[in-house]
Tab-separated table of C-alpha atoms in Angstrom:
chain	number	residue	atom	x	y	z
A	1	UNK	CA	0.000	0.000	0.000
A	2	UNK	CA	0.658	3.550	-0.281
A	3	UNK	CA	2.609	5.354	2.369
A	4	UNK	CA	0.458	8.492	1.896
A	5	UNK	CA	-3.474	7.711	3.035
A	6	UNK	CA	-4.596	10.499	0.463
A	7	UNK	CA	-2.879	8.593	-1.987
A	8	UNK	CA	-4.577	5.863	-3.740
A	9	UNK	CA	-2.638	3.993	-6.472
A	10	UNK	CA	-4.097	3.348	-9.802
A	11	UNK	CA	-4.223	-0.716	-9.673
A	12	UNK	CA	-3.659	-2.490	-12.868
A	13	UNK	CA	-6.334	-4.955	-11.552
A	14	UNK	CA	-9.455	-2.374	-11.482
A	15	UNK	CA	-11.168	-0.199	-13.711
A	16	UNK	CA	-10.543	3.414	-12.860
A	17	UNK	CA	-14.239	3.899	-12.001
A	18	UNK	CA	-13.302	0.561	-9.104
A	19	UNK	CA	-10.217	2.641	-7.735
A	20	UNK	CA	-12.112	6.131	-7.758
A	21	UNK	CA	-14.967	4.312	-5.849
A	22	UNK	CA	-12.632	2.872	-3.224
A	23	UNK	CA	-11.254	6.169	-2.989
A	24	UNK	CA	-15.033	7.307	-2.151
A	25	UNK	CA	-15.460	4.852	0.853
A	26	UNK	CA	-12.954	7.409	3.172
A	27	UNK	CA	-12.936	10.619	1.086
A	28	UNK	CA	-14.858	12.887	-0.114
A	29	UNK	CA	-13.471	13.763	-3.645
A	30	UNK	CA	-10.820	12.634	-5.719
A	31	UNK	CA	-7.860	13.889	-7.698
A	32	UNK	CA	-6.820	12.026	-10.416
A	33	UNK	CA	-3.476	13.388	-12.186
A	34	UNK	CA	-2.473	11.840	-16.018
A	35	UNK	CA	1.165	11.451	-15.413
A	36	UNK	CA	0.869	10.609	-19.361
A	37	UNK	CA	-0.246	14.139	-20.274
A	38	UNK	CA	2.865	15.721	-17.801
A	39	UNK	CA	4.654	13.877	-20.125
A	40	UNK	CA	2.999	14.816	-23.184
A	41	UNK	CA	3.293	18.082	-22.306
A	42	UNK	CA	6.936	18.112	-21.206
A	43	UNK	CA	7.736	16.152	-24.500
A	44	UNK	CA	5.876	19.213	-26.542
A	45	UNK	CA	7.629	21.367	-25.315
A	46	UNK	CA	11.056	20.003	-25.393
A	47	UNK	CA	10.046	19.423	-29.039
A	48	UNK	CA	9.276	23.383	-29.493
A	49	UNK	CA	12.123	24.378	-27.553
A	50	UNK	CA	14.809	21.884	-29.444
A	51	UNK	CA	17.794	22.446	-29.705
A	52	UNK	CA	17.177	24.063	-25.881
A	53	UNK	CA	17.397	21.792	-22.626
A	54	UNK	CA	13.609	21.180	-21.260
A	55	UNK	CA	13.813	21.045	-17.656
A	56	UNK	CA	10.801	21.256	-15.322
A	57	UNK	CA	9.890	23.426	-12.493
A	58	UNK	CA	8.038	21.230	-9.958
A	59	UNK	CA	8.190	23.691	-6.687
A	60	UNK	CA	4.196	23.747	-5.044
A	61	UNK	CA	4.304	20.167	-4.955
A	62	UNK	CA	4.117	20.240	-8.359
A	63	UNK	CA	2.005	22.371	-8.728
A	64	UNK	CA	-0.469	20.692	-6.898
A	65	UNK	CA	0.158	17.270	-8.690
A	66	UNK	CA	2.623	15.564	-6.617
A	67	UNK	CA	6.244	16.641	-6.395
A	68	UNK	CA	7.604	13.106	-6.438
A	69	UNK	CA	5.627	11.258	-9.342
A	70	UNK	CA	5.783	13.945	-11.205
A	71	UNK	CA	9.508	13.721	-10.891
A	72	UNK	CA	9.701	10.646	-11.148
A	73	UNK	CA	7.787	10.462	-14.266
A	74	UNK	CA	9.780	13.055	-16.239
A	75	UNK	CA	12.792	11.906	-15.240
A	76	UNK	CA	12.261	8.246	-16.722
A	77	UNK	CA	10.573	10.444	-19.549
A	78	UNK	CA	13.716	12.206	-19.960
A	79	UNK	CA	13.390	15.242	-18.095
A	80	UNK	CA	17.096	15.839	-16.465
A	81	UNK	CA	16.770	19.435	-14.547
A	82	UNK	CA	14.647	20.308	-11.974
A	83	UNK	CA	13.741	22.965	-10.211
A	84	UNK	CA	12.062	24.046	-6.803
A	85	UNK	CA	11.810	26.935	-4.598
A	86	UNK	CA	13.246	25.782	-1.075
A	87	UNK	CA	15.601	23.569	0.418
A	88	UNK	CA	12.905	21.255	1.776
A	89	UNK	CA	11.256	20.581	-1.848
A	90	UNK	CA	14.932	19.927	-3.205
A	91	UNK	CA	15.024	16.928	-0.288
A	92	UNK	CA	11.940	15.641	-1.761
A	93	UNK	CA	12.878	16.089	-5.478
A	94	UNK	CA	16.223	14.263	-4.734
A	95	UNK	CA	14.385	11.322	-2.969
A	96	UNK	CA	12.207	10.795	-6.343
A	97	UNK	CA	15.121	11.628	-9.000
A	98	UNK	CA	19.074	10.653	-7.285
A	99	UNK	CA	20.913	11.479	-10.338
A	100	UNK	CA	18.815	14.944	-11.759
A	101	UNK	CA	20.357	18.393	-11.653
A	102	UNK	CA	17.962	20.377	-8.953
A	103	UNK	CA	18.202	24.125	-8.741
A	104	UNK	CA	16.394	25.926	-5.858
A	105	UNK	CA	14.890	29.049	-6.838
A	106	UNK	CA	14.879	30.503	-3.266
A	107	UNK	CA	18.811	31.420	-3.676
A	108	UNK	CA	21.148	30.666	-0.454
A	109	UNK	CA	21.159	31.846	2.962
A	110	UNK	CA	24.371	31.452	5.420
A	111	UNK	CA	24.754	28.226	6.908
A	112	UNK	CA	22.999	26.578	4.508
A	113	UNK	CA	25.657	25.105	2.159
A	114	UNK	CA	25.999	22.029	4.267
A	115	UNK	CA	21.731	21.262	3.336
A	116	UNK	CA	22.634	22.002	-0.315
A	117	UNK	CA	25.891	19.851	-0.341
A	118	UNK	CA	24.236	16.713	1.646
A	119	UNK	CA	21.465	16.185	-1.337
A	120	UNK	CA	23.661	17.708	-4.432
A	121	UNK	CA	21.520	20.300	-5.165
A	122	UNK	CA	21.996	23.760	-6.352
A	123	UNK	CA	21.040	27.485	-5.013
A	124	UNK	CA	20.135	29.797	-7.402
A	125	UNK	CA	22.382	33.316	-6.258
A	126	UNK	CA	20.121	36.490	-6.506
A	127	UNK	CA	22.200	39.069	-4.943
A	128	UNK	CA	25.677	39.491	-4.007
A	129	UNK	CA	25.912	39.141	-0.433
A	130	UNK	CA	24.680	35.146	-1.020
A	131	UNK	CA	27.510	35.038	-3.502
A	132	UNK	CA	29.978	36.264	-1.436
A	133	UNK	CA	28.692	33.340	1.688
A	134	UNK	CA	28.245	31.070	-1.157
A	135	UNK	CA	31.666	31.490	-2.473
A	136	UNK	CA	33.081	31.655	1.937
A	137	UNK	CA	31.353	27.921	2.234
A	138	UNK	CA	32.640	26.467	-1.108
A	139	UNK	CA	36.542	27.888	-0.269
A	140	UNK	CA	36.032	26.575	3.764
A	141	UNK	CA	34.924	23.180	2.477
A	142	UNK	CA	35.694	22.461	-1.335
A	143	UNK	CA	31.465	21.748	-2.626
A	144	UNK	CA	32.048	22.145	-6.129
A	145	UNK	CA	28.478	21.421	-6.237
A	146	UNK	CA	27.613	24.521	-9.006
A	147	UNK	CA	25.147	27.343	-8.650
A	148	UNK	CA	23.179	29.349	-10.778
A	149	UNK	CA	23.853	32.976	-11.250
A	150	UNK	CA	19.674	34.911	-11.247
A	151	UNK	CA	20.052	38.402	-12.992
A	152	UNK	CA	16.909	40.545	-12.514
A	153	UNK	CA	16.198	41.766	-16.420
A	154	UNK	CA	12.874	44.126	-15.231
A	155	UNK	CA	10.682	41.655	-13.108
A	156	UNK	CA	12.407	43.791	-9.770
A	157	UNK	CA	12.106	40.784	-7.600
A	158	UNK	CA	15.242	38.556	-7.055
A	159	UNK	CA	18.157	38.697	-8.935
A	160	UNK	CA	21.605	41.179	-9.268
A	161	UNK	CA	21.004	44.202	-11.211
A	162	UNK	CA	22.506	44.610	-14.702
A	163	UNK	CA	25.426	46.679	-12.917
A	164	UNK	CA	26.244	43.628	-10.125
A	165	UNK	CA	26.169	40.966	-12.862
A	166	UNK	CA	28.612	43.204	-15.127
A	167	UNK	CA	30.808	43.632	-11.789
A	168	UNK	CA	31.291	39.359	-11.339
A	169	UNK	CA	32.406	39.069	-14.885
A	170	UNK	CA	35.846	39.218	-14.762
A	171	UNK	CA	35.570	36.324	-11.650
A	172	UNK	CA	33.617	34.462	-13.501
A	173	UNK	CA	35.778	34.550	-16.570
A	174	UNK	CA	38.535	33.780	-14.506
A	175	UNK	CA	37.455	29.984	-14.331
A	176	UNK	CA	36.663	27.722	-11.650
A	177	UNK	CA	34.122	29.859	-10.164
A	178	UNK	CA	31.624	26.781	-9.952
A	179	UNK	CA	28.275	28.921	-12.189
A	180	UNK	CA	26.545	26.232	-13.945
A	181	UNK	CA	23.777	28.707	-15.431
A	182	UNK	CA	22.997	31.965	-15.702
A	183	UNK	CA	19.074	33.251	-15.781
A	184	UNK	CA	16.682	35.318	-15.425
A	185	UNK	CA	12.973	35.813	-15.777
A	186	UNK	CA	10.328	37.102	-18.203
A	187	UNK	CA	8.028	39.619	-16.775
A	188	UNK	CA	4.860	39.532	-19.193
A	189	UNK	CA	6.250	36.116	-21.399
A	190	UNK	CA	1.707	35.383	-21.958
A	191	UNK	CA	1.391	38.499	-23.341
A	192	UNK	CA	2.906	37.950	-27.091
A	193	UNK	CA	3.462	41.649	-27.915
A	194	UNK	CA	4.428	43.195	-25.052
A	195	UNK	CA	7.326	45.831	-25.540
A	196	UNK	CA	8.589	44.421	-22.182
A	197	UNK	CA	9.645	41.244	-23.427
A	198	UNK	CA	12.172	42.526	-26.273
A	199	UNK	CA	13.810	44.768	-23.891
A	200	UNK	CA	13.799	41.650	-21.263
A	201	UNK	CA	15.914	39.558	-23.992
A	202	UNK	CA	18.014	42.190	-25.131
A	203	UNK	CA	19.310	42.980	-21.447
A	204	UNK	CA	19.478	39.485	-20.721
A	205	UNK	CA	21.873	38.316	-24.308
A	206	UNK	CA	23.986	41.286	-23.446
A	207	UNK	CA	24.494	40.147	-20.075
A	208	UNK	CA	24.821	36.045	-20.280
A	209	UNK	CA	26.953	36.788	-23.449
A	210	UNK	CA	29.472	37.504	-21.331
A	211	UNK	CA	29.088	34.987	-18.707
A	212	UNK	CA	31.879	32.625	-20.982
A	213	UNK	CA	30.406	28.702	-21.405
A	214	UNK	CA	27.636	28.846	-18.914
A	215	UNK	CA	24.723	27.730	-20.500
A	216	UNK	CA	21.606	30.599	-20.236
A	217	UNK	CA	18.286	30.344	-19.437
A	218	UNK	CA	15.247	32.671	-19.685
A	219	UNK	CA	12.253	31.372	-20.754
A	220	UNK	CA	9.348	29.910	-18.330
A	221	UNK	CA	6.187	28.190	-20.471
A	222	UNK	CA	4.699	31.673	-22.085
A	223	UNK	CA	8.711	32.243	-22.833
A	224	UNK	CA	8.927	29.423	-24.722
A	225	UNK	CA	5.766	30.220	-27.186
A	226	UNK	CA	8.027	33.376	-28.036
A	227	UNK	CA	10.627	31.800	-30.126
A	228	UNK	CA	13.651	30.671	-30.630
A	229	UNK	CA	15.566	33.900	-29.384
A	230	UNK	CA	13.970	33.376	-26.159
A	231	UNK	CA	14.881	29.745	-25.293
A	232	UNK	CA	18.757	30.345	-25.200
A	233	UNK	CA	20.362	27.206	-23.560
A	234	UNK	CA	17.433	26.048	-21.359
A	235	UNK	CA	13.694	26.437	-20.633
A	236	UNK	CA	11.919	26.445	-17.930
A	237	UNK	CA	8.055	24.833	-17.973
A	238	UNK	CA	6.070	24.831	-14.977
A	239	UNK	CA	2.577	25.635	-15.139
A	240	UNK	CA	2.348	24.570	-18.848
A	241	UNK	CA	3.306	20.840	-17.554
A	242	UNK	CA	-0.212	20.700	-15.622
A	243	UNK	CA	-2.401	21.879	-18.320
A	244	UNK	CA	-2.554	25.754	-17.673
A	245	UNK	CA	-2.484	27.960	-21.124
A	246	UNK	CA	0.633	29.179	-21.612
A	247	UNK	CA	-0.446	30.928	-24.521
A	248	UNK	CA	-3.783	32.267	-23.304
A	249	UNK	CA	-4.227	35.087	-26.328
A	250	UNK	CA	-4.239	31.569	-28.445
A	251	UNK	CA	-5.607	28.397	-27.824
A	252	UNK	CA	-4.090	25.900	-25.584
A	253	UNK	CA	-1.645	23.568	-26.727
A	254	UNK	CA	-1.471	21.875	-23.677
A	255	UNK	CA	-3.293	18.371	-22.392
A	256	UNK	CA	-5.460	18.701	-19.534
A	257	UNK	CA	-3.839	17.035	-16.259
A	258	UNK	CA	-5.986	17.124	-13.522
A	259	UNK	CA	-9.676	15.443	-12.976
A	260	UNK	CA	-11.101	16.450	-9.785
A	261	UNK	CA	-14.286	14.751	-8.649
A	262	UNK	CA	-16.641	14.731	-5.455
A	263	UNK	CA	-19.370	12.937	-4.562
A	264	UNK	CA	-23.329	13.460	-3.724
A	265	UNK	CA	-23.701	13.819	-0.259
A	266	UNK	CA	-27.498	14.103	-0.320
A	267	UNK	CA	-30.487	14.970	-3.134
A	268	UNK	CA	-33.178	17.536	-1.875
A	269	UNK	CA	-35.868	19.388	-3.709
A	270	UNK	CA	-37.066	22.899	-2.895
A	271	UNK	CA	-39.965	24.916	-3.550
A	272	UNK	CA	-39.979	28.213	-6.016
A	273	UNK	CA	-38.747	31.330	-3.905
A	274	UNK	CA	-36.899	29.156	-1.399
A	275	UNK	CA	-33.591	30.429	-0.540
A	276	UNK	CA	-30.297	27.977	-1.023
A	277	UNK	CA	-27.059	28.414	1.656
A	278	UNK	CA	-25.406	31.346	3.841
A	279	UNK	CA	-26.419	34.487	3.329
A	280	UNK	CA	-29.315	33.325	1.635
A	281	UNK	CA	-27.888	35.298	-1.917
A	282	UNK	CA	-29.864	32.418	-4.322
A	283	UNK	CA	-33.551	31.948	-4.391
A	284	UNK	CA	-34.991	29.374	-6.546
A	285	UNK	CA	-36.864	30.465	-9.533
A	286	UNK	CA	-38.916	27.365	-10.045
A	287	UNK	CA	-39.795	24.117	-8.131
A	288	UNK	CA	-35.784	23.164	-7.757
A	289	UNK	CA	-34.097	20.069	-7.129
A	290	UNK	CA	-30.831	20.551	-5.713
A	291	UNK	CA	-27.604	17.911	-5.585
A	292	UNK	CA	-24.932	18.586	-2.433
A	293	UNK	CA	-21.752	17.584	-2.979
A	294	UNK	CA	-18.782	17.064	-0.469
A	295	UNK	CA	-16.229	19.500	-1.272
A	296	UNK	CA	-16.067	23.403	-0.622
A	297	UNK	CA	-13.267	25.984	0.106
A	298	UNK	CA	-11.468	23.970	2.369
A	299	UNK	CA	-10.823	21.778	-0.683
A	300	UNK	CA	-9.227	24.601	-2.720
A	301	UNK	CA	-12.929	25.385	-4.628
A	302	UNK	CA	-12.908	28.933	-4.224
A	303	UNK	CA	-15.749	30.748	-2.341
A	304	UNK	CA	-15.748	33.279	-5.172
A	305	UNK	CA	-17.405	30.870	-7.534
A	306	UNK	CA	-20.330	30.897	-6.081
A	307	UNK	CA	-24.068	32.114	-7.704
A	308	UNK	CA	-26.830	34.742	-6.639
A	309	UNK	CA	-29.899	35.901	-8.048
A	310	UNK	CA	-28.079	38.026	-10.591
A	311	UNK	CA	-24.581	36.295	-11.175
A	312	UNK	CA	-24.353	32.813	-12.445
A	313	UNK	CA	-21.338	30.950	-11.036
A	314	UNK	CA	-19.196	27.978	-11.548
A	315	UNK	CA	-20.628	24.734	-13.403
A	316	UNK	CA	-20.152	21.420	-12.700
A	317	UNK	CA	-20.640	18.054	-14.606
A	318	UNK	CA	-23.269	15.786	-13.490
A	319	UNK	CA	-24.547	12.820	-15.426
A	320	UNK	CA	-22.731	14.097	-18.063
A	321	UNK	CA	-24.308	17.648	-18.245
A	322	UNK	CA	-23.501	21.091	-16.940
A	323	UNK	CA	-25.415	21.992	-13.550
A	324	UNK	CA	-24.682	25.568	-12.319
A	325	UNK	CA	-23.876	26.128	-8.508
A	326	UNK	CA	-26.710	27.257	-6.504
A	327	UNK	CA	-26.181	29.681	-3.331
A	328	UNK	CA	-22.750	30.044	-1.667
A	329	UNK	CA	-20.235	27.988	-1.599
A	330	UNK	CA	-19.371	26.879	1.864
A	331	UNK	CA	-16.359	25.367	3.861
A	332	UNK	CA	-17.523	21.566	3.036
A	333	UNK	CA	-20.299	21.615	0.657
A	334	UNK	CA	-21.428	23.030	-2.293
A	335	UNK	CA	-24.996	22.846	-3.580
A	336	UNK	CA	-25.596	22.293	-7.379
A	337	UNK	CA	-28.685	23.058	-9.891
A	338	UNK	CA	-29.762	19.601	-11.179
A	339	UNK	CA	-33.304	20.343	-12.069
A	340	UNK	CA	-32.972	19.784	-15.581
A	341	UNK	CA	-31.501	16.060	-15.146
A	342	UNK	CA	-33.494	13.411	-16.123
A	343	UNK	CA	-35.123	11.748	-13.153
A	344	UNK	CA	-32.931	9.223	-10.712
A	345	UNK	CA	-29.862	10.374	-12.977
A	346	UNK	CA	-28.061	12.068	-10.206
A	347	UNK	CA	-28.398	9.985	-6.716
A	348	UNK	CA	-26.274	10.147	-3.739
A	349	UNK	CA	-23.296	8.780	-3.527
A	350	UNK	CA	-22.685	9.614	-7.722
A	351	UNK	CA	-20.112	11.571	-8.845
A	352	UNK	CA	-19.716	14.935	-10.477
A	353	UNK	CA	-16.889	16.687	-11.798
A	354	UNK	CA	-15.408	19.881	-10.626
A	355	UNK	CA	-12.524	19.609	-12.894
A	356	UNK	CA	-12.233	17.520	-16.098
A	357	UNK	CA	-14.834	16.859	-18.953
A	358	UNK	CA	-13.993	20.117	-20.842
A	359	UNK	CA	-14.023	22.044	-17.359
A	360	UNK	CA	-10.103	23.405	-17.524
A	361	UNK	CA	-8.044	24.790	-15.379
A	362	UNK	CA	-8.343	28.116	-16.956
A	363	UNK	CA	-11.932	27.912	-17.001
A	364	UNK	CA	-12.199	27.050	-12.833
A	365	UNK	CA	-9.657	30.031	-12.633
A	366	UNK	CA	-11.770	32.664	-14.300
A	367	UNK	CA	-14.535	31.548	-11.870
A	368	UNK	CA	-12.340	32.158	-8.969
A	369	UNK	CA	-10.882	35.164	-9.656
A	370	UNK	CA	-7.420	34.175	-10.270
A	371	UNK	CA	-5.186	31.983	-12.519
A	372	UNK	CA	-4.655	28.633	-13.239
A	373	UNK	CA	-1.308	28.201	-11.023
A	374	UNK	CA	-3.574	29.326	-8.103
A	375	UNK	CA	-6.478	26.931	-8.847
A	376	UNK	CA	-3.650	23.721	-9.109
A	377	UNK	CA	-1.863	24.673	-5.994
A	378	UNK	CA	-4.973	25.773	-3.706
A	379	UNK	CA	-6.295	21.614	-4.395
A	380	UNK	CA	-6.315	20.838	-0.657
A	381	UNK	CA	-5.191	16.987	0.896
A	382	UNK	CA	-8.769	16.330	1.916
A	383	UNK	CA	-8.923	14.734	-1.244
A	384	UNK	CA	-8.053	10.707	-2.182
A	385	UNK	CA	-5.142	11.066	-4.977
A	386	UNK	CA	-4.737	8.422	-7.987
A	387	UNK	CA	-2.149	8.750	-10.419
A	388	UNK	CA	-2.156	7.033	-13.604
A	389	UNK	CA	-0.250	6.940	-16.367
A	390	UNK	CA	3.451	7.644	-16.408
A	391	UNK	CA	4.822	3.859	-14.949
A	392	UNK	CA	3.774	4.733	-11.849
A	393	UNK	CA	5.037	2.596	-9.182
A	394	UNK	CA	4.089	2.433	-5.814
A	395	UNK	CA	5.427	2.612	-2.750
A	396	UNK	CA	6.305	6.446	-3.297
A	397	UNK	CA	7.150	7.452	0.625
A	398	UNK	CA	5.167	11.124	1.535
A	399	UNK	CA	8.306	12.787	2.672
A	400	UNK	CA	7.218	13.746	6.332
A	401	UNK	CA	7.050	10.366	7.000
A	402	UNK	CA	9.966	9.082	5.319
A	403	UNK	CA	12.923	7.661	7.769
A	404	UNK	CA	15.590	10.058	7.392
A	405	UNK	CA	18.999	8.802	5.968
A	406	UNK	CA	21.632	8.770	8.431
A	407	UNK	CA	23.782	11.872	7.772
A	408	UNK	CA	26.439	11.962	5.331
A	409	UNK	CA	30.238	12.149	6.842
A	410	UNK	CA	31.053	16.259	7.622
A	411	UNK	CA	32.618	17.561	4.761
A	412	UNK	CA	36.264	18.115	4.292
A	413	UNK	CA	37.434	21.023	6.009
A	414	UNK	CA	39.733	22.870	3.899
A	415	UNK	CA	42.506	25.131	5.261
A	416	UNK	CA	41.721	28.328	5.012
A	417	UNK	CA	44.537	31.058	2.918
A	418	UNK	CA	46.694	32.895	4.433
A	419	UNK	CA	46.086	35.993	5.028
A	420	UNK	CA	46.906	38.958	2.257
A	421	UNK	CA	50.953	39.749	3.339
């Protein structure tokens, strides 16, 4: 079995309707992620990026999907850089994939090299005063682990300025300074014809030009939709992976990832002007029949997708047909329209789909308020998980429970110089 109780594995032995009802008996929803699409999509757009390095940016948990199958999967896919944004998601990265590059995005603090050099993984340097305690640890100990040099090109959020990254040249030129990329990051990459994103790529080749035989990188999953002159040495996918549009003024080349289903808790019918949940916002406008299903904000389904009397909310699929939400959406239940069903086609205990079926990502988003990466990440662990697809093989071990390695011998201790005469 499973380490993880949220997770259930996708038996070869059952249908996927068997495993999902399993799932059912403890929780109330499942999420189903197609390791097969991540791969699809990673695989795409490796393809559009070629003759560029595809890595994949699995920080969130993957985005909601599952940090270490997801790994996993792209690794044995191909995949052969990772990245993450904190020491912590590097440990689990390195559990799934032992022999993957893994840069984390959240650059390095002092007294941290020892956590970097334990599971080989690499900071990426935003500012100068981490390359300077960066550059103390590697001389006190000899890690010649690498780093990754994070030039800010406009987004003003990490990164050295154009004027720090020109100062480190001559260093870096100088050789064994241990820089295994340069990059930096597109500010409006979705937005096709934004002015930004020429002056972005002109700073940035002027800059990593100079960094002599360190591969570049610049584009996340917009960047890559932007061409060849974006994708320099490397790319970067993330949200593309899990089905969000990367190109959203286009539309999206991306398979869908993530099914998300919940069950009927109980069926109910209410009369014409009867009002439905807190506040009381939705009245029925006819002799209504109402399906409640067990998931709500808790479970990452935002509150703002809810329906009054003069704005129609979210939809979900029941039976196979679009039902509207009815009232608010509350912390553990949601109530749903299914008047228009055909009698004893919706009973309790059925499923319906909050995600999946032609509902996207980017649709739930524009319901919520927000944007796709919010929706995936925001999927709470209240639901049962099954993964499919990708030669998934259980046991994966949730990392909080994992038995911790015993630790690695200290490192060497190198002398340190001499003092300047």
């Amino acid at each position: 079995m499973a380490s993880d109780p949220n997770m259930i594995p996708q038996s070869g032995l059952l249908s996927a309707e068997a495993n999902q009802a399993a799932a059912l008996a403890a929780f109330g929803g499942v999420l189903t992620v197609d390791l097969d699409a991540i791969i699809a999509n990673w695989r795409k757009l490796e393809k559009t990026a070629v003759p560029a390095e595809c890595s994949a940016v699995i920080k969130a948990d993957a985005y909601g999907c599952g940090a270490a199958q997801v790994a996993q999967a792209l690794n044995k896919a191909g995949c052969k850089t990772f990245f993450v944004a904190t020491i912590e998601e590097a440990r689990t990265a390195r559990a799934a994939v032992p022999d993957a590059a893994i840069y984390v995005l959240g650059g390095y603090f002092q007294n941290t090299g020892e956590h970097y050099a334990k599971i080989n993984c690499r900071p990426v340097i935003g500012d100068l005063n981490e390359l300077a305690e960066w550059d103390v640890f590697c001389r006190r100990t000899g890690w010649s682990g690498g780093a990754a040099i994070h030039i800010d090109t406009g987004m003003n959020r990490l990164g050295l300025t154009l004027q720090e990254a020109q100062a480190i040249i001559p260093r870096i030129n100088a050789g064994d300074h241990g820089i295994t990329l340069v990059m930096s990051h597109l500010v409006s990459a979705e937005q096709l014809n934004s002015p930004v994103n020429a002056r972005q790529l002109a700073a940035f080749r002027g800059i990593a030009s100079e960094f002599a035989g360190v591969p570049a990188a610049l584009a996340n999953s917009s960047g890559i939709f932007l061409g060849a002159p974006f994708q320099f040495d490397l790319v970067r996918p993330g949200a593309a992976l899990y089905g969000v549009n990367p190109t959203p003024e286009a539309d999206n080349p991306m398979q869908p990832v993530v099914d998300l289903k919940a069950r009927i808790v109980q069926i109910r019918s209410i009369e014409r002007g009867e009002t439905v949940g807190y506040g009381g916002t939705w009245s029925a406008r006819r002799p209504t029949k109402l399906a409640i299903i067990a998931v709500g904000y808790a479970d990452g389904y935002f509150r703002a997708a809810s329906s009054n009397d003069g704005t129609r909310g979210a939809e979900v699929i029941v039976a196979g047909k679009r039902c509207p939400v009815a009232g608010r959406i509350s912390m553990d239940l949601i109530a749903i329209d299914i008047t228009d069903l055909p009698p004893n086609s919706a009973r309790r205990g059925h499923m319906v789909t909050l995600l999946g079926e032609g509902i996207t990502v980017d649709e739930l988003a524009h319901h919520f308020g927000t944007i796709g990466y919010e929706v995936l990440t925001s999927l709470g662990h209240r639901y049962a998980r099954v993964y499919k697809g990708g030669n998934f093989v259980e046991p994966l071990v949730k990392p909080e429970a994992a038995e911790q390695p015993p630790s690695p011998p200290p490192l060497e201790q190198k002398a340190a110089p001499p003092p300047p005469s």
